[in-house]
Amino acid sequence: MTHIRRSFYRYINNHVIESFFLHRFMPGTGSWRSFSETLHSFENVQKTSSRKRVWFHAASAGELESLWTVITSCADLSFDLILTAFSPSAAKPMKRLCDEIVSRRGHLIYAGPCPWEGGWLNAFSILKPDIFVTTKYEAWPDLWMSLAEIKIPLFIVSASARNSIKFGKISCRLLGSKIPRIIFFSTTKTEADVLRSMFKFSDIHVIGDPRWDRVKSRAVSSSNRAKILCKSFGALNRPIVIIGSAWLEDMKQWKNNPPMIDGSLIIVPHHCDQASINEMQNFLSKSQLIANHYGFIKSSDMSSNISGDPQTVPTGNHVILVDEMGVLAELYSLCDFAFIGGGFGKGVHSTIEPALHGIPIACGPARAKSFPEISELLSIGQLRIVKNSRQLAEWLKVGLNIDLSMREYWKNNISEKFGATGRIINVIVQKLKCEGL
């Protein structure tokens, strides 16, 4: 009876949901989710006895970033690598990751969309990974059932005890399946204790967050364009305030009773398509930020001549609208304050990149308490959650009086967070060796 329940669940997902719902109600994503169309090409991919095969899976671009340094470290160890993601947002970052793997002479078997729910068992049977690595709270029932059935260990990086993890466990039980063997890598002891109460027989390691290693690696390997903009904007009047991953909902806090900054303001929208840039520019043109206090420049107007000296901005206080992608992390390095967008909308974006540079950070309240790094930054006084423009102005005023010793303290605190990638790799290698996987 339990076998029938599992088979029915897989049939519904494979032949009904994927075929009907996905292509009819999610237009434009079918070409990305085409794993089943290419699966037959892997049937002749022979697995050598000496080389371990590791399957990495991310839900979207953000989760892929969380796994990035772990993946590249495995590439250096000459493992066979399989990379999959659910969301089309991961397509471009995955291409960059593949290029890095190739540059490291890594062994890449496949990179692209993941199997649809209901197709994991067939995929595992053909590709035969030794272990499966994902991040945070990815817990689809068929994924877990298939791993348990073929006895492939599941490693979860930056594991979080979200409802999806509970759902995965409960769903396996309802469908008559065991849960797979799980090795959790937790970022904090508090999170580990919660996971331990839920999964009493799983291995749980308090290991830290490899995203800090990823941000550090990006800081020392920035693009030529990012270097040009940093040199160009280095001449801006200080203090320089950056609004990273900005949405219009965030900008309204700067429009209504805007805090006065005797310096410069850099705005990096979350979306950089032309329509979003036009919308942000129209908003700024009507706000007091430009009308009363600032000149206005778009980053695309700055020189991109790599061989020549970077074009510098004119003297005075300016609003810079960054209308290009891939430079935000680097721009944080030259700023004196960072306001992180998303907190007045669906949820605040990453605070890790600016924290690396020891600068004061602020964000809106939406989902701010959901991220362990935000709690850590709050505890040391580097980050403040603001709920309105008045609190925003107060944060800027207080930030102007923070001395250099406090910023050095923040930098030193962050430096202690590096190294999670190496600890994760040590556990993976030990499991593969000691348990004959």
Coordinates of C-alpha atoms in Angstrom, one line a residue:
M1 CA 0.0 0.0 0.0
T2 CA 2.8 2.5 0.9
H3 CA 4.5 1.7 -2.4
I4 CA 1.3 2.5 -4.2
R5 CA 1.0 5.9 -2.4
R6 CA 4.6 6.8 -3.5
S7 CA 4.0 5.8 -7.1
F8 CA 0.8 7.7 -7.3
Y9 CA 2.5 10.8 -5.8
R10 CA 5.2 10.6 -8.4
Y11 CA 2.8 10.0 -11.3
I12 CA 0.7 13.0 -10.3
N13 CA 3.7 15.3 -10.2
N14 CA 5.3 13.9 -13.4
H15 CA 2.4 13.6 -15.7
V16 CA -0.2 16.1 -14.3
I17 CA 1.4 18.9 -12.5
E18 CA 4.5 19.2 -14.7
S19 CA 2.7 18.8 -18.0
F20 CA -0.5 20.8 -17.2
F21 CA 0.2 23.3 -14.5
L22 CA 3.8 24.2 -15.2
H23 CA 3.5 24.9 -18.9
R24 CA 0.0 26.5 -18.8
F25 CA 0.4 28.7 -15.7
M26 CA 4.2 29.4 -15.7
P27 CA 4.9 30.4 -19.3
G28 CA 8.5 31.0 -20.2
T29 CA 9.9 28.6 -17.7
G30 CA 9.4 25.3 -19.5
S31 CA 12.7 25.6 -21.5
W32 CA 14.6 25.9 -18.2
R33 CA 12.9 22.9 -16.6
S34 CA 13.8 20.4 -19.3
F35 CA 15.9 18.0 -17.3
S36 CA 13.8 15.0 -18.4
E37 CA 14.4 15.9 -22.1
T38 CA 18.2 15.6 -21.7
L39 CA 18.3 12.7 -19.2
H40 CA 18.8 10.1 -21.9
S41 CA 22.1 11.7 -22.9
F42 CA 23.6 10.7 -19.5
E43 CA 22.9 7.0 -19.8
N44 CA 26.4 6.5 -21.3
V45 CA 28.2 8.6 -18.6
Q46 CA 30.3 6.0 -16.9
K47 CA 31.2 6.5 -13.3
T48 CA 34.8 5.6 -12.5
S49 CA 35.6 3.7 -9.3
S50 CA 38.2 6.2 -8.2
R51 CA 36.3 9.5 -8.6
K52 CA 33.6 10.5 -6.2
R53 CA 30.4 12.0 -7.7
V54 CA 28.7 14.9 -5.9
W55 CA 25.3 16.3 -6.8
F56 CA 24.7 20.0 -5.8
H57 CA 21.2 21.4 -5.9
A58 CA 20.0 25.0 -5.3
A59 CA 16.5 26.3 -5.3
S60 CA 17.5 29.7 -6.9
A61 CA 20.4 32.1 -7.5
G62 CA 20.6 33.0 -3.9
E63 CA 21.0 29.4 -2.7
L64 CA 23.5 28.8 -5.5
E65 CA 25.6 31.6 -4.0
S66 CA 25.5 29.8 -0.6
L67 CA 26.9 26.7 -2.2
W68 CA 29.4 28.4 -4.5
T69 CA 32.7 28.0 -2.5
V70 CA 31.8 24.4 -1.5
I71 CA 31.3 23.5 -5.1
T72 CA 34.5 25.1 -6.3
S73 CA 36.4 23.4 -3.5
C74 CA 35.0 20.0 -4.6
A75 CA 36.1 20.9 -8.1
D76 CA 39.7 21.3 -6.8
L77 CA 39.4 17.8 -5.3
S78 CA 38.6 16.3 -8.7
F79 CA 35.1 15.1 -7.8
D80 CA 32.6 14.5 -10.6
L81 CA 30.1 17.4 -10.2
I82 CA 26.4 17.6 -11.0
L83 CA 24.8 21.1 -10.6
T84 CA 21.1 21.7 -10.7
A85 CA 18.7 24.5 -9.7
F86 CA 14.9 24.9 -9.7
S87 CA 14.5 28.5 -10.6
P88 CA 15.5 30.1 -13.9
S89 CA 17.1 32.9 -11.9
A90 CA 20.0 30.6 -11.4
A91 CA 20.8 30.2 -15.1
K92 CA 23.3 33.1 -15.4
P93 CA 25.1 32.6 -12.1
M94 CA 25.3 28.9 -13.0
K95 CA 27.0 29.7 -16.3
R96 CA 29.6 31.8 -14.4
L97 CA 30.1 29.0 -11.9
C98 CA 30.6 26.5 -14.7
D99 CA 33.3 28.7 -16.2
E100 CA 35.1 28.9 -12.9
I101 CA 34.9 25.1 -12.5
V102 CA 36.4 24.6 -16.0
S103 CA 39.1 27.1 -15.2
R104 CA 40.0 25.0 -12.2
R105 CA 40.1 21.9 -14.4
G106 CA 37.1 20.4 -12.6
H107 CA 35.0 17.5 -13.8
L108 CA 31.5 18.7 -14.7
I109 CA 29.0 16.1 -15.6
Y110 CA 25.9 18.3 -15.9
A111 CA 24.7 21.8 -15.0
G112 CA 21.2 23.0 -15.6
P113 CA 17.6 22.6 -14.4
C114 CA 16.7 19.9 -11.9
P115 CA 14.3 17.0 -12.3
W116 CA 10.7 17.9 -11.7
E117 CA 9.2 16.5 -8.5
G118 CA 8.4 12.9 -9.3
G119 CA 11.5 12.4 -11.5
W120 CA 14.3 12.3 -8.9
L121 CA 14.4 8.5 -8.5
N122 CA 15.0 8.0 -12.3
A123 CA 17.6 10.7 -12.3
F124 CA 19.5 9.2 -9.4
S125 CA 19.4 5.8 -10.9
I126 CA 21.1 7.0 -14.1
L127 CA 23.5 9.6 -12.7
K128 CA 24.4 7.6 -9.6
P129 CA 25.8 10.3 -7.2
D130 CA 27.6 9.3 -4.1
I131 CA 26.1 12.2 -2.1
F132 CA 23.6 14.9 -2.6
V133 CA 24.3 18.4 -1.3
T134 CA 21.7 21.2 -1.0
T135 CA 21.2 24.3 1.2
K136 CA 19.0 25.8 3.9
Y137 CA 15.6 24.2 3.7
E138 CA 15.2 22.4 0.4
A139 CA 12.9 19.4 1.3
W140 CA 10.7 18.1 -1.6
P141 CA 9.0 14.8 -0.7
D142 CA 10.0 12.9 -3.8
L143 CA 13.6 14.2 -3.5
W144 CA 13.8 12.9 0.1
M145 CA 12.0 9.6 -0.7
S146 CA 14.3 8.9 -3.6
L147 CA 17.5 9.6 -1.7
A148 CA 16.3 7.3 1.1
E149 CA 15.3 4.5 -1.4
I150 CA 18.7 4.5 -3.1
K151 CA 20.5 5.2 0.2
I152 CA 22.2 8.4 -0.9
P153 CA 23.2 10.6 2.0
L154 CA 21.8 14.1 2.1
F155 CA 24.0 17.0 3.2
I156 CA 22.3 20.3 4.0
V157 CA 24.5 23.4 4.1
S158 CA 23.4 26.4 6.3
A159 CA 20.5 24.2 7.4
S160 CA 17.5 26.0 8.9
A161 CA 14.6 24.5 10.8
R162 CA 11.9 26.1 8.5
N163 CA 8.5 24.6 7.9
S164 CA 9.7 23.1 4.7
I165 CA 12.1 20.8 6.6
K166 CA 9.2 19.7 8.8
F167 CA 7.0 19.2 5.8
G168 CA 9.7 17.0 4.1
K169 CA 9.8 14.8 7.2
I170 CA 6.1 14.5 7.7
S171 CA 5.4 13.9 3.9
C172 CA 7.9 11.0 3.9
R173 CA 6.1 9.4 6.8
L174 CA 2.6 10.0 5.2
L175 CA 3.8 8.4 1.9
G176 CA 5.2 5.4 3.7
S177 CA 8.9 6.3 3.2
K178 CA 11.9 6.5 5.4
I179 CA 13.7 9.9 5.5
P180 CA 17.2 9.8 4.0
R181 CA 20.3 9.9 6.1
I182 CA 20.9 13.6 6.7
I183 CA 24.0 15.5 7.7
F184 CA 23.1 19.0 8.7
F185 CA 25.6 21.9 8.6
S186 CA 24.2 24.6 10.9
T187 CA 25.3 28.2 11.2
T188 CA 24.6 28.6 14.9
K189 CA 24.3 26.4 18.0
T190 CA 20.7 27.6 18.5
E191 CA 19.7 26.4 15.0
A192 CA 21.5 23.1 15.6
D193 CA 19.6 22.5 18.8
V194 CA 16.3 22.9 17.1
L195 CA 17.3 20.6 14.3
R196 CA 18.6 18.1 16.8
S197 CA 15.2 18.0 18.5
M198 CA 13.5 17.3 15.1
F199 CA 16.0 14.8 13.7
K200 CA 17.3 12.8 16.6
F201 CA 19.4 10.3 14.6
S202 CA 21.0 12.8 12.1
D203 CA 24.5 14.1 12.2
I204 CA 24.5 17.9 13.0
H205 CA 27.6 20.1 12.8
V206 CA 27.8 23.7 13.9
I207 CA 30.0 24.9 11.1
G208 CA 29.3 28.5 10.2
D209 CA 28.0 30.0 7.0
P210 CA 30.1 29.6 3.8
R211 CA 28.5 32.7 2.3
W212 CA 31.1 34.7 4.3
D213 CA 33.8 32.9 2.3
R214 CA 32.0 33.6 -0.9
V215 CA 31.8 37.3 -0.2
K216 CA 35.5 37.4 0.8
S217 CA 36.5 35.7 -2.5
R218 CA 34.4 38.1 -4.5
A219 CA 36.0 41.1 -2.8
V220 CA 39.4 40.1 -4.1
S221 CA 38.4 39.1 -7.6
S222 CA 36.2 41.9 -8.8
S223 CA 35.4 42.6 -12.4
N224 CA 37.1 45.3 -14.5
R225 CA 33.9 47.2 -14.7
A226 CA 33.5 47.2 -10.9
K227 CA 37.1 48.4 -10.5
I228 CA 36.4 51.3 -12.9
L229 CA 33.3 52.4 -11.0
C230 CA 35.0 52.2 -7.6
K231 CA 37.8 54.4 -8.9
S232 CA 35.4 56.8 -10.5
F233 CA 33.2 57.1 -7.4
G234 CA 36.1 57.3 -5.1
A235 CA 36.2 61.1 -5.7
L236 CA 32.6 61.6 -4.5
N237 CA 32.1 63.9 -1.6
R238 CA 31.9 62.0 1.7
P239 CA 30.2 60.5 3.5
I240 CA 29.0 58.1 0.8
V241 CA 25.8 56.3 1.5
I242 CA 24.8 53.4 -0.7
I243 CA 21.3 51.9 -1.0
G244 CA 21.8 48.4 -2.2
S245 CA 19.2 46.2 -3.9
A246 CA 16.7 49.1 -3.7
W247 CA 13.0 48.9 -4.4
L248 CA 10.6 51.8 -4.7
E249 CA 9.1 50.9 -1.4
D250 CA 12.5 51.5 0.2
M251 CA 13.1 54.7 -1.6
K252 CA 9.9 56.2 -0.3
Q253 CA 11.5 56.3 3.2
W254 CA 14.1 58.6 1.7
K255 CA 11.5 60.7 -0.2
N256 CA 9.2 61.5 2.8
N257 CA 11.1 63.8 5.1
P258 CA 14.4 62.6 3.6
P259 CA 17.5 62.5 5.8
M260 CA 19.9 65.3 4.8
I261 CA 23.4 63.9 3.8
D262 CA 26.2 66.3 3.4
G263 CA 27.9 63.9 1.0
S264 CA 26.9 61.5 -1.8
L265 CA 24.2 58.9 -2.4
I266 CA 24.6 55.7 -4.5
I267 CA 21.5 53.8 -5.5
V268 CA 21.7 50.3 -6.8
P269 CA 18.2 49.0 -7.8
H270 CA 17.4 45.4 -7.3
H271 CA 16.2 45.1 -10.9
C272 CA 18.4 46.7 -13.6
D273 CA 16.2 46.1 -16.7
Q274 CA 15.4 49.3 -18.6
A275 CA 11.8 49.5 -17.4
S276 CA 12.9 49.3 -13.7
I277 CA 15.7 51.9 -14.2
N278 CA 13.2 54.3 -15.9
E279 CA 10.8 53.8 -13.0
M280 CA 13.5 54.5 -10.4
Q281 CA 14.8 57.5 -12.4
N282 CA 11.3 59.0 -12.7
F283 CA 10.8 58.6 -8.9
L284 CA 14.1 60.3 -8.2
S285 CA 13.4 63.2 -10.5
K286 CA 10.3 64.0 -8.4
S287 CA 11.9 63.5 -5.1
Q288 CA 13.7 66.2 -2.9
L289 CA 16.9 64.1 -3.0
I290 CA 17.8 65.4 -6.4
A291 CA 15.7 68.6 -6.6
N292 CA 17.1 70.3 -3.5
H293 CA 20.4 68.7 -2.6
Y294 CA 22.1 66.6 -5.3
G295 CA 23.3 66.4 -8.9
F296 CA 22.3 63.3 -10.8
I297 CA 24.5 60.8 -12.7
K298 CA 23.9 57.3 -14.1
S299 CA 26.7 54.8 -13.8
S300 CA 26.4 53.9 -17.5
D301 CA 27.5 57.4 -18.3
M302 CA 30.9 56.8 -16.7
S303 CA 33.8 55.8 -18.9
S304 CA 34.4 52.1 -19.5
N305 CA 37.7 52.5 -21.2
I306 CA 39.8 49.9 -19.3
S307 CA 43.1 51.1 -20.7
G308 CA 42.6 54.8 -19.8
D309 CA 42.1 56.5 -16.5
P310 CA 38.6 56.2 -15.1
Q311 CA 36.3 59.1 -15.6
T312 CA 35.8 60.9 -12.3
V313 CA 32.5 62.6 -11.2
P314 CA 32.3 66.3 -11.0
T315 CA 32.8 68.0 -7.7
G316 CA 29.9 68.4 -5.3
N317 CA 27.3 66.1 -3.8
H318 CA 25.6 63.7 -6.2
V319 CA 23.0 61.0 -6.5
I320 CA 24.4 58.1 -8.6
L321 CA 21.9 55.7 -10.1
V322 CA 23.7 52.4 -10.9
D323 CA 22.0 51.1 -14.0
E324 CA 24.1 47.9 -14.5
M325 CA 24.5 44.6 -12.8
G326 CA 27.3 42.8 -11.1
V327 CA 29.0 45.7 -9.2
L328 CA 27.1 46.0 -5.9
A329 CA 29.4 43.9 -3.7
E330 CA 32.4 45.9 -4.8
L331 CA 30.7 49.3 -4.4
Y332 CA 30.0 48.5 -0.7
S333 CA 33.8 48.7 -0.2
L334 CA 34.1 52.4 -0.9
C335 CA 31.0 53.5 1.1
D336 CA 30.6 54.9 4.6
F337 CA 27.0 53.7 5.2
A338 CA 24.9 51.0 3.7
F339 CA 21.1 50.8 3.6
I340 CA 19.9 47.4 2.4
G341 CA 16.7 47.2 0.3
G342 CA 13.8 44.9 0.5
G343 CA 13.0 45.5 4.1
F344 CA 9.9 47.7 3.2
G345 CA 8.7 45.1 0.7
K346 CA 8.8 41.3 0.6
G347 CA 12.0 40.9 2.6
V348 CA 15.4 42.4 3.2
H349 CA 18.3 41.3 0.9
S350 CA 21.7 40.2 1.9
T351 CA 23.6 42.1 4.6
I352 CA 26.7 40.0 4.4
E353 CA 28.5 42.0 1.6
P354 CA 28.5 45.4 3.4
A355 CA 29.2 43.9 6.8
L356 CA 32.5 42.6 5.5
H357 CA 33.8 46.2 5.3
G358 CA 32.9 47.2 8.9
I359 CA 30.4 50.0 8.0
P360 CA 27.1 50.8 9.7
I361 CA 24.2 49.0 8.1
A362 CA 20.4 49.6 8.2
C363 CA 17.4 47.9 6.7
G364 CA 13.7 47.8 6.9
P365 CA 11.8 45.3 9.1
A366 CA 10.3 42.8 6.6
R367 CA 11.7 39.3 7.3
A368 CA 14.7 40.9 9.0
K369 CA 14.6 38.5 11.9
S370 CA 14.6 35.5 9.6
F371 CA 18.3 35.6 8.9
P372 CA 20.9 34.6 11.5
E373 CA 23.5 37.0 10.2
I374 CA 21.1 39.9 10.9
S375 CA 20.7 38.8 14.5
E376 CA 24.5 38.6 14.8
L377 CA 25.0 42.1 13.3
L378 CA 22.3 43.5 15.6
S379 CA 24.1 42.1 18.7
I380 CA 27.4 43.8 17.9
G381 CA 25.7 47.1 17.0
Q382 CA 26.7 47.1 13.3
L383 CA 23.1 46.9 12.0
R384 CA 20.0 48.7 12.9
I385 CA 16.4 47.9 11.8
V386 CA 14.5 51.1 10.9
K387 CA 10.7 51.3 10.5
N388 CA 10.3 54.8 9.1
S389 CA 12.2 57.8 7.7
R390 CA 12.6 59.4 11.1
Q391 CA 14.5 56.3 12.4
L392 CA 16.4 56.3 9.1
A393 CA 17.6 59.9 9.8
E394 CA 18.5 59.0 13.4
W395 CA 20.6 56.0 12.1
L396 CA 22.6 58.3 9.8
K397 CA 23.1 60.9 12.5
V398 CA 24.4 58.3 15.0
G399 CA 26.6 56.7 12.3
L400 CA 28.5 60.0 11.6
N401 CA 29.8 59.8 15.2
I402 CA 31.0 56.2 15.1
D403 CA 34.8 56.2 15.6
L404 CA 37.3 54.1 13.6
S405 CA 37.9 51.8 16.5
M406 CA 34.3 50.5 16.4
R407 CA 34.6 49.9 12.7
E408 CA 37.8 47.9 13.2
Y409 CA 36.0 45.9 15.9
W410 CA 33.2 45.1 13.4
K411 CA 35.8 44.0 10.8
N412 CA 37.6 41.8 13.3
N413 CA 34.3 40.2 14.3
I414 CA 33.5 39.4 10.7
S415 CA 37.0 37.9 10.1
E416 CA 36.2 35.2 12.7
K417 CA 33.3 34.0 10.4
F418 CA 35.6 32.9 7.6
G419 CA 36.5 29.2 7.1
A420 CA 33.1 27.4 7.0
T421 CA 33.8 26.1 3.5
G422 CA 36.9 24.3 4.6
R423 CA 35.1 22.8 7.6
I424 CA 32.3 21.5 5.4
I425 CA 34.7 20.0 2.9
N426 CA 36.6 18.2 5.7
V427 CA 33.3 16.6 6.9
I428 CA 32.3 15.6 3.3
V429 CA 35.8 14.1 2.6
Q430 CA 35.8 12.2 5.9
K431 CA 32.3 10.8 5.3
L432 CA 33.3 9.7 1.8
K433 CA 36.5 8.0 3.0
C434 CA 35.4 6.4 6.3
E435 CA 32.0 5.1 5.2
G436 CA 33.1 3.8 1.8
L437 CA 30.6 6.0 -0.1

